[in-house]
PDB file of C-alpha atoms in Angstrom:
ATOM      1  CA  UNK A   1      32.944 131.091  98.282  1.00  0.00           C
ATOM      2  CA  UNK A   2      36.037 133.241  97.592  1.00  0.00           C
ATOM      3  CA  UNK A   3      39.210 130.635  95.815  1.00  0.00           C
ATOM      4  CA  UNK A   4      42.645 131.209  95.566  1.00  0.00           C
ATOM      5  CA  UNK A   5      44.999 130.128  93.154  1.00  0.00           C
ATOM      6  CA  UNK A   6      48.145 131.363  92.507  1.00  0.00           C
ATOM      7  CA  UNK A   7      50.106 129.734  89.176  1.00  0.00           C
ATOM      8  CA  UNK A   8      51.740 130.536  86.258  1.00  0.00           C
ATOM      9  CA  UNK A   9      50.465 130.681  82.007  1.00  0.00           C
ATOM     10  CA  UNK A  10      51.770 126.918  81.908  1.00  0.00           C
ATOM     11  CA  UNK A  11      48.727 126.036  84.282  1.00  0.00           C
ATOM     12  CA  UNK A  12      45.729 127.530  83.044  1.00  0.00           C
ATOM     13  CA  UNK A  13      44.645 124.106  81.586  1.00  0.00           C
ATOM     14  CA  UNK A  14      44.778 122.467  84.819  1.00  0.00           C
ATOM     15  CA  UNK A  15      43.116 125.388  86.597  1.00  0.00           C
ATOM     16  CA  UNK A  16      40.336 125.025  84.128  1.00  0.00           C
ATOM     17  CA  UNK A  17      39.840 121.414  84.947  1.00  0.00           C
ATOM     18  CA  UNK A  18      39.816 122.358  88.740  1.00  0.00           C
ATOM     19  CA  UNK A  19      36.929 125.038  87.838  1.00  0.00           C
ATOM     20  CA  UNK A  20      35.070 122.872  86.163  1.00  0.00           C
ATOM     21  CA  UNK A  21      35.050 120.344  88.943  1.00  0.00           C
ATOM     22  CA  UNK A  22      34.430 122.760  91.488  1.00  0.00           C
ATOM     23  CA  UNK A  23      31.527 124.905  89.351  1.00  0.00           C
ATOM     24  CA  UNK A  24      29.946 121.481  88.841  1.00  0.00           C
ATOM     25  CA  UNK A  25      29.837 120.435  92.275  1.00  0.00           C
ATOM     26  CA  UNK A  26      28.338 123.450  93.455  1.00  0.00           C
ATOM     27  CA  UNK A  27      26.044 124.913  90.472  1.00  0.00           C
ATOM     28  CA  UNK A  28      24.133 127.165  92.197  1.00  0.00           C
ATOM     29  CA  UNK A  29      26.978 129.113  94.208  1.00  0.00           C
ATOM     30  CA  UNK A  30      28.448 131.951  93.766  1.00  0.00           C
ATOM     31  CA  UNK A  31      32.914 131.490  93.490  1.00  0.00           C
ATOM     32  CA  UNK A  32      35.088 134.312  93.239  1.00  0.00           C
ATOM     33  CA  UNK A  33      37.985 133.146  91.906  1.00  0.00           C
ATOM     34  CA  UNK A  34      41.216 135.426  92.684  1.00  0.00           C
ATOM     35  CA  UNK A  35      44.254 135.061  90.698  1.00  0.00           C
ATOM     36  CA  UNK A  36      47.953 135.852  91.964  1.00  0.00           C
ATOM     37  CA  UNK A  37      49.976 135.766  88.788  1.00  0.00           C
ATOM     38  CA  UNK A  38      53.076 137.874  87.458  1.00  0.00           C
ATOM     39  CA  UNK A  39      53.194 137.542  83.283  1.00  0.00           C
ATOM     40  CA  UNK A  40      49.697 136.213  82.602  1.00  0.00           C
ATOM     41  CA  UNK A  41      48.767 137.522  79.466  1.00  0.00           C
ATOM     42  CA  UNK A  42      45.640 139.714  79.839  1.00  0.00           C
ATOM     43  CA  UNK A  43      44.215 138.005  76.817  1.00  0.00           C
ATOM     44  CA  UNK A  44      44.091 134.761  78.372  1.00  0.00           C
ATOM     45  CA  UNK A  45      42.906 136.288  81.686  1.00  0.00           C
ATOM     46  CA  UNK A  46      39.930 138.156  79.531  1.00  0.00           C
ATOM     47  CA  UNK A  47      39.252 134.624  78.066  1.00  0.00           C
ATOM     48  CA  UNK A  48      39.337 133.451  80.989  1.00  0.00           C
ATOM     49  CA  UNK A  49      36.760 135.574  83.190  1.00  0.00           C
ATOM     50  CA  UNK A  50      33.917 135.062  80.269  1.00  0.00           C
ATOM     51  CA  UNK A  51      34.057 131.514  80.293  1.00  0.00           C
ATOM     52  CA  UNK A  52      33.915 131.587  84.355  1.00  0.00           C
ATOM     53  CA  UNK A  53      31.116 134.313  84.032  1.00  0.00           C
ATOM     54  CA  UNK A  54      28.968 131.963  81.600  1.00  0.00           C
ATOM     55  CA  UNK A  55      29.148 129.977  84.536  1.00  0.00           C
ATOM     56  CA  UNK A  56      27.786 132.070  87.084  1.00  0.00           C
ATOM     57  CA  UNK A  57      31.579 132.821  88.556  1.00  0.00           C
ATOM     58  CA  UNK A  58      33.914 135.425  88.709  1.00  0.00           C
ATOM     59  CA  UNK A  59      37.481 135.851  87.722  1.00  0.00           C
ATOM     60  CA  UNK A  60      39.357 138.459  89.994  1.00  0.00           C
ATOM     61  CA  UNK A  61      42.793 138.876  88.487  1.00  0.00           C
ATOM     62  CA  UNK A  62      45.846 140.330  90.918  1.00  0.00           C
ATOM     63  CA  UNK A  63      48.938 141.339  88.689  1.00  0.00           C
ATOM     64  CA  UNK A  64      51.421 141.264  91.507  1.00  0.00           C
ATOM     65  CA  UNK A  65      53.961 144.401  91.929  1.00  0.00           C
ATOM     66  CA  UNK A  66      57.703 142.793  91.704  1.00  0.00           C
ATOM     67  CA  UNK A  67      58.416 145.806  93.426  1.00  0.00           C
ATOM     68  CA  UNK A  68      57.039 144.225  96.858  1.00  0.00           C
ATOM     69  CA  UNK A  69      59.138 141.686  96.849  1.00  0.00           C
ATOM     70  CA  UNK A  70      62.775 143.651  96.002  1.00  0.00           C
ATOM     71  CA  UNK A  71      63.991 142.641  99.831  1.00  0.00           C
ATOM     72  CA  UNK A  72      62.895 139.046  99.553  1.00  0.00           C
ATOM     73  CA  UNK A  73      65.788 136.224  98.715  1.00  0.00           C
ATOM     74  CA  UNK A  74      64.407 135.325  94.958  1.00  0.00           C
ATOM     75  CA  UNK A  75      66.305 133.279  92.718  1.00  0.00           C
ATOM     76  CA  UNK A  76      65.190 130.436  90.485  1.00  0.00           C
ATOM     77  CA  UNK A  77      64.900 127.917  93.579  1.00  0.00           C
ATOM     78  CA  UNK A  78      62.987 130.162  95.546  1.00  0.00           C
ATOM     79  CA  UNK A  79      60.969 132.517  92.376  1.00  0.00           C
ATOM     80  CA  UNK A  80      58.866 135.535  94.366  1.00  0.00           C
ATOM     81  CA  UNK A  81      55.735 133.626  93.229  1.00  0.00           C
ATOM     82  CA  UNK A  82      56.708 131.115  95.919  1.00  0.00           C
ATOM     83  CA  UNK A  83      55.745 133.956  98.562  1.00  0.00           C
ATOM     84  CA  UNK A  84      51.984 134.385  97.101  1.00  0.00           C
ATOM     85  CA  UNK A  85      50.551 132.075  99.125  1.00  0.00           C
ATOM     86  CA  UNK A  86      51.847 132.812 102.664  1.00  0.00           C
ATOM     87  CA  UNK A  87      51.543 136.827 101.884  1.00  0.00           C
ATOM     88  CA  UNK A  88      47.911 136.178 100.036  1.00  0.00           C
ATOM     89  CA  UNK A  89      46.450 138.577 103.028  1.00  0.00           C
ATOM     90  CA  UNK A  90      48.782 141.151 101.738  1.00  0.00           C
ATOM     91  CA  UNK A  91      48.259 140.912  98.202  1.00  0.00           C
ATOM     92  CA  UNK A  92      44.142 140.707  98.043  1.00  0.00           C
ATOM     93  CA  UNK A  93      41.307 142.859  99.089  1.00  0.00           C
ATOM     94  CA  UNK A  94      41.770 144.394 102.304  1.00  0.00           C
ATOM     95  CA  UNK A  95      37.328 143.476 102.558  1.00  0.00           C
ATOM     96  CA  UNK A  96      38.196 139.888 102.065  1.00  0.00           C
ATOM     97  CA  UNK A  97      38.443 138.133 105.027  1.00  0.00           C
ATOM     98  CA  UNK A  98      38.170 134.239 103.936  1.00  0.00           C
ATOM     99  CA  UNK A  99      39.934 132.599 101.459  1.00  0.00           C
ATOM    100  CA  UNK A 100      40.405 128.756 100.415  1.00  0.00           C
ATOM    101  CA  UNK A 101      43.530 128.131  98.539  1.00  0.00           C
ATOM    102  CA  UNK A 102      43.278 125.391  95.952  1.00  0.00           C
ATOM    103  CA  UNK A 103      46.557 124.058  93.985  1.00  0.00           C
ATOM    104  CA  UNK A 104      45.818 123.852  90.436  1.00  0.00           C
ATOM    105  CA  UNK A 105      46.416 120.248  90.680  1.00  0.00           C
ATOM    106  CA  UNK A 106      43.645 119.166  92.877  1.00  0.00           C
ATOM    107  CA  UNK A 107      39.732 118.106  91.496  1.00  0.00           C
ATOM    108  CA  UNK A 108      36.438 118.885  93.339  1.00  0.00           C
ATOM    109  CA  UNK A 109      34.732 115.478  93.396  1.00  0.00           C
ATOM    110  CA  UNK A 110      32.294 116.945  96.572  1.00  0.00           C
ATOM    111  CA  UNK A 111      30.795 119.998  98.243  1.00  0.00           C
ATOM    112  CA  UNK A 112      33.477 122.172  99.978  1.00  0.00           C
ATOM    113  CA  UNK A 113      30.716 124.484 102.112  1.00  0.00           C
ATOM    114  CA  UNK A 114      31.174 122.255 105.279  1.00  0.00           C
ATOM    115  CA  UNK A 115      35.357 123.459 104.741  1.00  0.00           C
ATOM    116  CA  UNK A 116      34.594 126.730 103.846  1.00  0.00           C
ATOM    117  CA  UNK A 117      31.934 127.351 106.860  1.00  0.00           C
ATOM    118  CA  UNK A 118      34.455 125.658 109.593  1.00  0.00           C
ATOM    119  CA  UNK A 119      35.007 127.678 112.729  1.00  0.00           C
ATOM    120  CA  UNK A 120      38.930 128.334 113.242  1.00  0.00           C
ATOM    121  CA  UNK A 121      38.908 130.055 116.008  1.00  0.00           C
ATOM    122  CA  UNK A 122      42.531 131.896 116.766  1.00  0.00           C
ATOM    123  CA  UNK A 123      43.870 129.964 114.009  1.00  0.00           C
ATOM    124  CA  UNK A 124      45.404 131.468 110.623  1.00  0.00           C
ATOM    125  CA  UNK A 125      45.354 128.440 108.310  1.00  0.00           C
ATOM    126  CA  UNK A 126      43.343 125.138 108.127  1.00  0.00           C
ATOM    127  CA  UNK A 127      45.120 122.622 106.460  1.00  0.00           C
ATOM    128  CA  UNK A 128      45.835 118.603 106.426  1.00  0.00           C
ATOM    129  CA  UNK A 129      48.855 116.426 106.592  1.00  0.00           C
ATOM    130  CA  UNK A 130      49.347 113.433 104.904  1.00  0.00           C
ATOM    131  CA  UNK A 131      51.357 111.294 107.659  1.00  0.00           C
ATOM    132  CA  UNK A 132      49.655 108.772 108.406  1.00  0.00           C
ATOM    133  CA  UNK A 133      51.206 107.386 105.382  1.00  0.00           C
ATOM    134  CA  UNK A 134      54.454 108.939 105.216  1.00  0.00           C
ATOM    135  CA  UNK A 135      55.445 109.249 109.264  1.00  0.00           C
ATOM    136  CA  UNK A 136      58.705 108.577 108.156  1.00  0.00           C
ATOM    137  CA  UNK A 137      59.142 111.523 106.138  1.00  0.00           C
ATOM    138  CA  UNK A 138      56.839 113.478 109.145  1.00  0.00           C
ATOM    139  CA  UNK A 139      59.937 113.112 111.382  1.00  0.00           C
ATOM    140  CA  UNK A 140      62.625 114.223 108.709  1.00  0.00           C
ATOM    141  CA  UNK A 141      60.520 117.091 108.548  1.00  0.00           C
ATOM    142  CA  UNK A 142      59.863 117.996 112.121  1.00  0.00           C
ATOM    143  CA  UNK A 143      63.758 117.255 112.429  1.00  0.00           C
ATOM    144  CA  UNK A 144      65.427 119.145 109.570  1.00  0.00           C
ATOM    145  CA  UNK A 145      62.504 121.816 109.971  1.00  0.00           C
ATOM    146  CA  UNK A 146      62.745 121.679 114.443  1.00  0.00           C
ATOM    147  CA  UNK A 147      59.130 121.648 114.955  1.00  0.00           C
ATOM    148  CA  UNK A 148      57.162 119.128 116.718  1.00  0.00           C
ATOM    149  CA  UNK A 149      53.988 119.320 115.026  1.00  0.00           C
ATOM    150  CA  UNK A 150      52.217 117.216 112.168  1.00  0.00           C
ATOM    151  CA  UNK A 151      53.699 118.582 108.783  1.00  0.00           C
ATOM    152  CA  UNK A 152      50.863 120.038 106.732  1.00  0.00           C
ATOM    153  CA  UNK A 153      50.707 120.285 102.625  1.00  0.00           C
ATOM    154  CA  UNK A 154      49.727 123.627 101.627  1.00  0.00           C
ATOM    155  CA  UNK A 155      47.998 122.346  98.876  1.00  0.00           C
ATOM    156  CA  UNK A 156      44.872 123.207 100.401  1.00  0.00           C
ATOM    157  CA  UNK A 157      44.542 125.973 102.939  1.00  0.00           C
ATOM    158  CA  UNK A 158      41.559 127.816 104.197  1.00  0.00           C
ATOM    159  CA  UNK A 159      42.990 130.993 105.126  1.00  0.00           C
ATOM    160  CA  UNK A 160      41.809 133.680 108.009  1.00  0.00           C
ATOM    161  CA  UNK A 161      42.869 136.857 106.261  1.00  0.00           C
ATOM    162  CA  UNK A 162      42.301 139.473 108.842  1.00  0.00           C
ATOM    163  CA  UNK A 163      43.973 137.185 111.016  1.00  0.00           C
ATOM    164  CA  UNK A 164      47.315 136.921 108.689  1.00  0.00           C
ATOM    165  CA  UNK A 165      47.080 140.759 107.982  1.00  0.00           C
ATOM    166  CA  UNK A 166      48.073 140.888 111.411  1.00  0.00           C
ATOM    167  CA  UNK A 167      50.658 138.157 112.301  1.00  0.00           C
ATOM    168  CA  UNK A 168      52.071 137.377 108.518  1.00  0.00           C
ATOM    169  CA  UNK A 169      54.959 140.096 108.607  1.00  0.00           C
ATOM    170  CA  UNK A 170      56.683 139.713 105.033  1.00  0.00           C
ATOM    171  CA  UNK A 171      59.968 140.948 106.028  1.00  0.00           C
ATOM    172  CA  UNK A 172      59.707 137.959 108.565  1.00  0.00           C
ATOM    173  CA  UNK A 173      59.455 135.533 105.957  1.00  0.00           C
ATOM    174  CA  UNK A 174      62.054 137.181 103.765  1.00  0.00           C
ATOM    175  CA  UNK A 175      64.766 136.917 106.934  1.00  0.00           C
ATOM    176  CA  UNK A 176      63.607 133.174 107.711  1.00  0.00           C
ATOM    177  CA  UNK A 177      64.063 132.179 104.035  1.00  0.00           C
ATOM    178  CA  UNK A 178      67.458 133.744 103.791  1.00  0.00           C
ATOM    179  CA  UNK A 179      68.418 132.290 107.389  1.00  0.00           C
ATOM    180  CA  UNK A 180      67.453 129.117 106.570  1.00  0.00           C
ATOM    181  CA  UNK A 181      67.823 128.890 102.609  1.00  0.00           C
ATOM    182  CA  UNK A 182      70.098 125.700 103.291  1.00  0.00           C
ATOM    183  CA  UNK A 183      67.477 123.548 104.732  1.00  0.00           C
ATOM    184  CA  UNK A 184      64.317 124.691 102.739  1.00  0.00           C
ATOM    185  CA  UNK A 185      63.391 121.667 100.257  1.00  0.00           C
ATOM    186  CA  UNK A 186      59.677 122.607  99.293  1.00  0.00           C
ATOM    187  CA  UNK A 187      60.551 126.128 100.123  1.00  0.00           C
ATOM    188  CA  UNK A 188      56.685 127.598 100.724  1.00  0.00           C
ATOM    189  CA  UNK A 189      55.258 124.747 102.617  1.00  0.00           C
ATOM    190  CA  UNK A 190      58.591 124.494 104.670  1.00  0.00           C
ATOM    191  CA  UNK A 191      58.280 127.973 105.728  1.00  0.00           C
ATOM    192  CA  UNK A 192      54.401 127.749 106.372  1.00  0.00           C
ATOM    193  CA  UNK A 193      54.948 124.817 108.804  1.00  0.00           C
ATOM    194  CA  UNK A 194      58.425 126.295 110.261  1.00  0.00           C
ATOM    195  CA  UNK A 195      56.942 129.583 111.315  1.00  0.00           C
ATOM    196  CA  UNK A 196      53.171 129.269 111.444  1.00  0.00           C
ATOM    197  CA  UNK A 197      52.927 125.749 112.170  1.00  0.00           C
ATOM    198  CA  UNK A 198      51.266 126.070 115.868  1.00  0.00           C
ATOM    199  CA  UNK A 199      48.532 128.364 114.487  1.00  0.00           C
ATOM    200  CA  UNK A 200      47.175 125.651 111.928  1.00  0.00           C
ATOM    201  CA  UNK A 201      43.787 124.205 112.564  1.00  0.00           C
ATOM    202  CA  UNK A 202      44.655 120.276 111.533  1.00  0.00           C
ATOM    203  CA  UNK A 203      41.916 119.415 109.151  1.00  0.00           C
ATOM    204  CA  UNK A 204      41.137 115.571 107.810  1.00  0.00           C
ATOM    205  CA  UNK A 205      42.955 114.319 104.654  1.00  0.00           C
ATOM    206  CA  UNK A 206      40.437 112.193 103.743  1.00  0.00           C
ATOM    207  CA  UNK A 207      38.432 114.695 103.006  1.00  0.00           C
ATOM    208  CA  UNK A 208      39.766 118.257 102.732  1.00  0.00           C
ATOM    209  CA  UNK A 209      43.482 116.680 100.551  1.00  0.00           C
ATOM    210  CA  UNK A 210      43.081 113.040  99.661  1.00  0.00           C
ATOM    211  CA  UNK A 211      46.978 112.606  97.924  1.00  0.00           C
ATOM    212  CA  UNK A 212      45.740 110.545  95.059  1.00  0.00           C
ATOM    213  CA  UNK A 213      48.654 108.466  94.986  1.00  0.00           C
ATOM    214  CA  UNK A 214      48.027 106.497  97.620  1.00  0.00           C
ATOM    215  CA  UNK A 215      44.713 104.857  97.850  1.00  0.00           C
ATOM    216  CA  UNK A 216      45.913 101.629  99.192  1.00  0.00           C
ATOM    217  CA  UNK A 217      47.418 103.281 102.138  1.00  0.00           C
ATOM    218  CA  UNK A 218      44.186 104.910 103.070  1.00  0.00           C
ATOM    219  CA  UNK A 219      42.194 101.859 102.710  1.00  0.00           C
ATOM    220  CA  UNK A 220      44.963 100.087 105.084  1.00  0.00           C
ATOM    221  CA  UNK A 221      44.298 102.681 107.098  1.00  0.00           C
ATOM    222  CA  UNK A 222      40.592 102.992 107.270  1.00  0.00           C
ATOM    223  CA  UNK A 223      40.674  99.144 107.751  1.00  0.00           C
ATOM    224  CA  UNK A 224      38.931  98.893 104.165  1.00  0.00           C
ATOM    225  CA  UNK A 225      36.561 101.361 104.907  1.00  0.00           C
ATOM    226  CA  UNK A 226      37.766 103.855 102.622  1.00  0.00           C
ATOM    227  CA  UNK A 227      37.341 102.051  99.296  1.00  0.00           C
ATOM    228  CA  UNK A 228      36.067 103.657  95.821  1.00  0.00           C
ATOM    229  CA  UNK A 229      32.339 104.047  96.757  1.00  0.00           C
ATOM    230  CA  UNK A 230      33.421 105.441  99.824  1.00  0.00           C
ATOM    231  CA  UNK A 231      36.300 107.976  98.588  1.00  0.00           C
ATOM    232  CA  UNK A 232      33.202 108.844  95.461  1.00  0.00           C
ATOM    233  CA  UNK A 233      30.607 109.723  98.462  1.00  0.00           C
ATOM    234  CA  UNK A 234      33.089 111.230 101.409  1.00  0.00           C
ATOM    235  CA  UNK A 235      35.824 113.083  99.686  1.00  0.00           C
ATOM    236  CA  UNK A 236      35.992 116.373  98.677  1.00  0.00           C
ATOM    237  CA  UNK A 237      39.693 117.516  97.263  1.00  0.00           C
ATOM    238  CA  UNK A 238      41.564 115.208  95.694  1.00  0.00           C
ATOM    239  CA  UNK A 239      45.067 115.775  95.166  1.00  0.00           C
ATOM    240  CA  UNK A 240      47.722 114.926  92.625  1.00  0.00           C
ATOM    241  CA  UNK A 241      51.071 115.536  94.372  1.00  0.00           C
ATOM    242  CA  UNK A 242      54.069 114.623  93.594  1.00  0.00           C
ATOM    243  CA  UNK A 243      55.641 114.732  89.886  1.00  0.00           C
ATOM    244  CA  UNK A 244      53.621 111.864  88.470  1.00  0.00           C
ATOM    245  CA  UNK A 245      50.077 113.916  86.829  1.00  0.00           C
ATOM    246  CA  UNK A 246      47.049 112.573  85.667  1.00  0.00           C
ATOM    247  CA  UNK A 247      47.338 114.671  81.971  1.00  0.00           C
ATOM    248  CA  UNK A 248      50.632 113.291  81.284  1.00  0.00           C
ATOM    249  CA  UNK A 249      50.704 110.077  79.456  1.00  0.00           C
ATOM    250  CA  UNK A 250      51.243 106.740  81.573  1.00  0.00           C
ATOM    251  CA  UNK A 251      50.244 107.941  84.521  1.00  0.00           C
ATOM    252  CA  UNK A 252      49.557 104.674  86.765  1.00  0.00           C
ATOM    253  CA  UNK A 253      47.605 105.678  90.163  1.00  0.00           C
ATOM    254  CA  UNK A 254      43.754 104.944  90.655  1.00  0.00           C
ATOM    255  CA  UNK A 255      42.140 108.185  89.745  1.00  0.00           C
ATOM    256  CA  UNK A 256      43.841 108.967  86.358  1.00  0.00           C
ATOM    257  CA  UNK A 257      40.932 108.223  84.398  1.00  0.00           C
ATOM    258  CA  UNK A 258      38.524 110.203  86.720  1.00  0.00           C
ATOM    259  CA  UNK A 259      40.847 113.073  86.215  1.00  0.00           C
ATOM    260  CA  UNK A 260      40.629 112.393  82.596  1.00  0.00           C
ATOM    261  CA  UNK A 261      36.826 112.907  82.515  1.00  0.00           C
ATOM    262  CA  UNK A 262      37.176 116.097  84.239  1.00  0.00           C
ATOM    263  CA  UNK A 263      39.570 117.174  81.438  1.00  0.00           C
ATOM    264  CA  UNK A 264      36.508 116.528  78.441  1.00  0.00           C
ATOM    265  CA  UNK A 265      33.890 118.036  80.883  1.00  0.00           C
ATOM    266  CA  UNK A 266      36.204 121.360  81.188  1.00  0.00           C
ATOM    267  CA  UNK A 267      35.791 121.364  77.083  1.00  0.00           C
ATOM    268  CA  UNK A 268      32.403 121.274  77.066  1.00  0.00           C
ATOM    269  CA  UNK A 269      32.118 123.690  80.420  1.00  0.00           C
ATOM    270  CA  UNK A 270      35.411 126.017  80.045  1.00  0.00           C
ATOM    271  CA  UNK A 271      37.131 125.313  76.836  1.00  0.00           C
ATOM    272  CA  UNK A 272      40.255 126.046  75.804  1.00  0.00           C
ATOM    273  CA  UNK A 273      39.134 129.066  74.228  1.00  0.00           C
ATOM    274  CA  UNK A 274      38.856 130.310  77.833  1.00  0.00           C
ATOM    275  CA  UNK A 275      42.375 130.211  78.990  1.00  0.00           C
TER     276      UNK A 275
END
């Protein structure tokens, strides 16, 4: 499986607690992990790369050229790493063809092959909304974004690469952002949904982006179907949006303390000493 992540220094401790989760979940496969970054140290992506190759893995660094980005709006709302994700086809190995994005944020807890082998067809993205809890905010979306589609979290995206290398044009997304700079809140995701919305392949949340905040709301949903055994044996991602996060103290939602074991096993798997 070939993984994207795209983050800054400040994250590498949360990207080795999503490794860890996702090397021990599948033990015997082979991940390429590919890195969009501007300032990482090398010596922390060195570190990096021989912890991930003790574990059968591979670190791919991409030091991304500033340069590409001297037309695009950048300012401290809207940084150019906000662009790595939605321009990933440009920026990786023209032989790579697949990618699954992965927030740094987000813990393995199941296999991902059934994700990672789905058929998308014409579609450039796979990804999953979280409305069914939050179809209020759905319509402000669709509304102050004029789209009439589901509004997907980019959180997790399987991406079609040869398919964006031909429909992602960057100076596209550089004109919408300045165009529309007033009504961008969550600047990447808005523009992902605003201009590519209609070829996204609508994947299950349950599964594929479980937001971790709201278990009750799923198992209201699921008409208690989706309790702990189930979410343990069924999900795949979970995901800890929103500003509350599990390695900060007090944090108050279900799966804090299995987000906390994940944390010691990345010690023992990928210490610190790795990144």
């Amino acid at each position: 499986m070939d993984i994207l992540v795209t983050l800054d220094e400040g994250y590498l401790m949360q990207l080795r607690v999503m490794l860890t989760s996702l090397y021990l979940n599948h033990p015997n496969e082979l991940c390429r992990v590919y890195l969009l970054h501007s300032r990482i140290p090398d010596v922390r992506l060195r570190e990096l790369g021989k912890g991930l190759r003790a574990l059968g893995c591979e670190l791919h660094p991409v030091r991304v050229d500033s340069r590409l980005f001297e037309k695009a709006p950048v300012t401290k709302q809207y940084p150019q790493e906000m662009y790595y994700r939605l321009l990933a086809a440009r920026l990786l190995p023209e032989d790579l063809e697949r990618v699954l994005y992965l927030d740094p944020d987000v813990l393995i807890i199941n296999s991902l092959k059934p994700l990672w082998e789905l058929e998308m067809g014409d579609f450039l993205f796979a990804a999953a909304s979280h409305t069914g809890k939050t179809e209020i905010a759905n319509s402000v979306n669709r509304l102050r974004l004029g789209t009439d589609r589901n509004y997907y979290n980019s959180g997790v995206l399987l991406m079609e690469l040869g398919s964006c290398r031909r429909a992602i044009v960057p100076e596209d997304v550089f004109r919408f952002v300045e165009d529309h700079a007033a009504e961008l809140v969550l600047p990447d995701q808005d523009v992902l949904n605003a201009m590519y919305g209609s070829r996204i392949l609508e994947i299950d949340d349950f599964r594929w982006n479980y937001d971790a905040r709201n278990y009750t709301s799923y198992y209201m949903r699921s008409a208690g179907d989706a309790n702990l055994e189930w979410v343990m044996r069924n999900t795949s991602i979970l995901h800890f949006c929103g500003r509350e996060k599990p390695w900060k103290e007090h944090y108050r939602h279900r799966f804090g303390v299995l987000y906390r074991h994940y944390m010691q096993l990345a010690e023992r798997y990928l210490p610190s000493k790795y990144g």
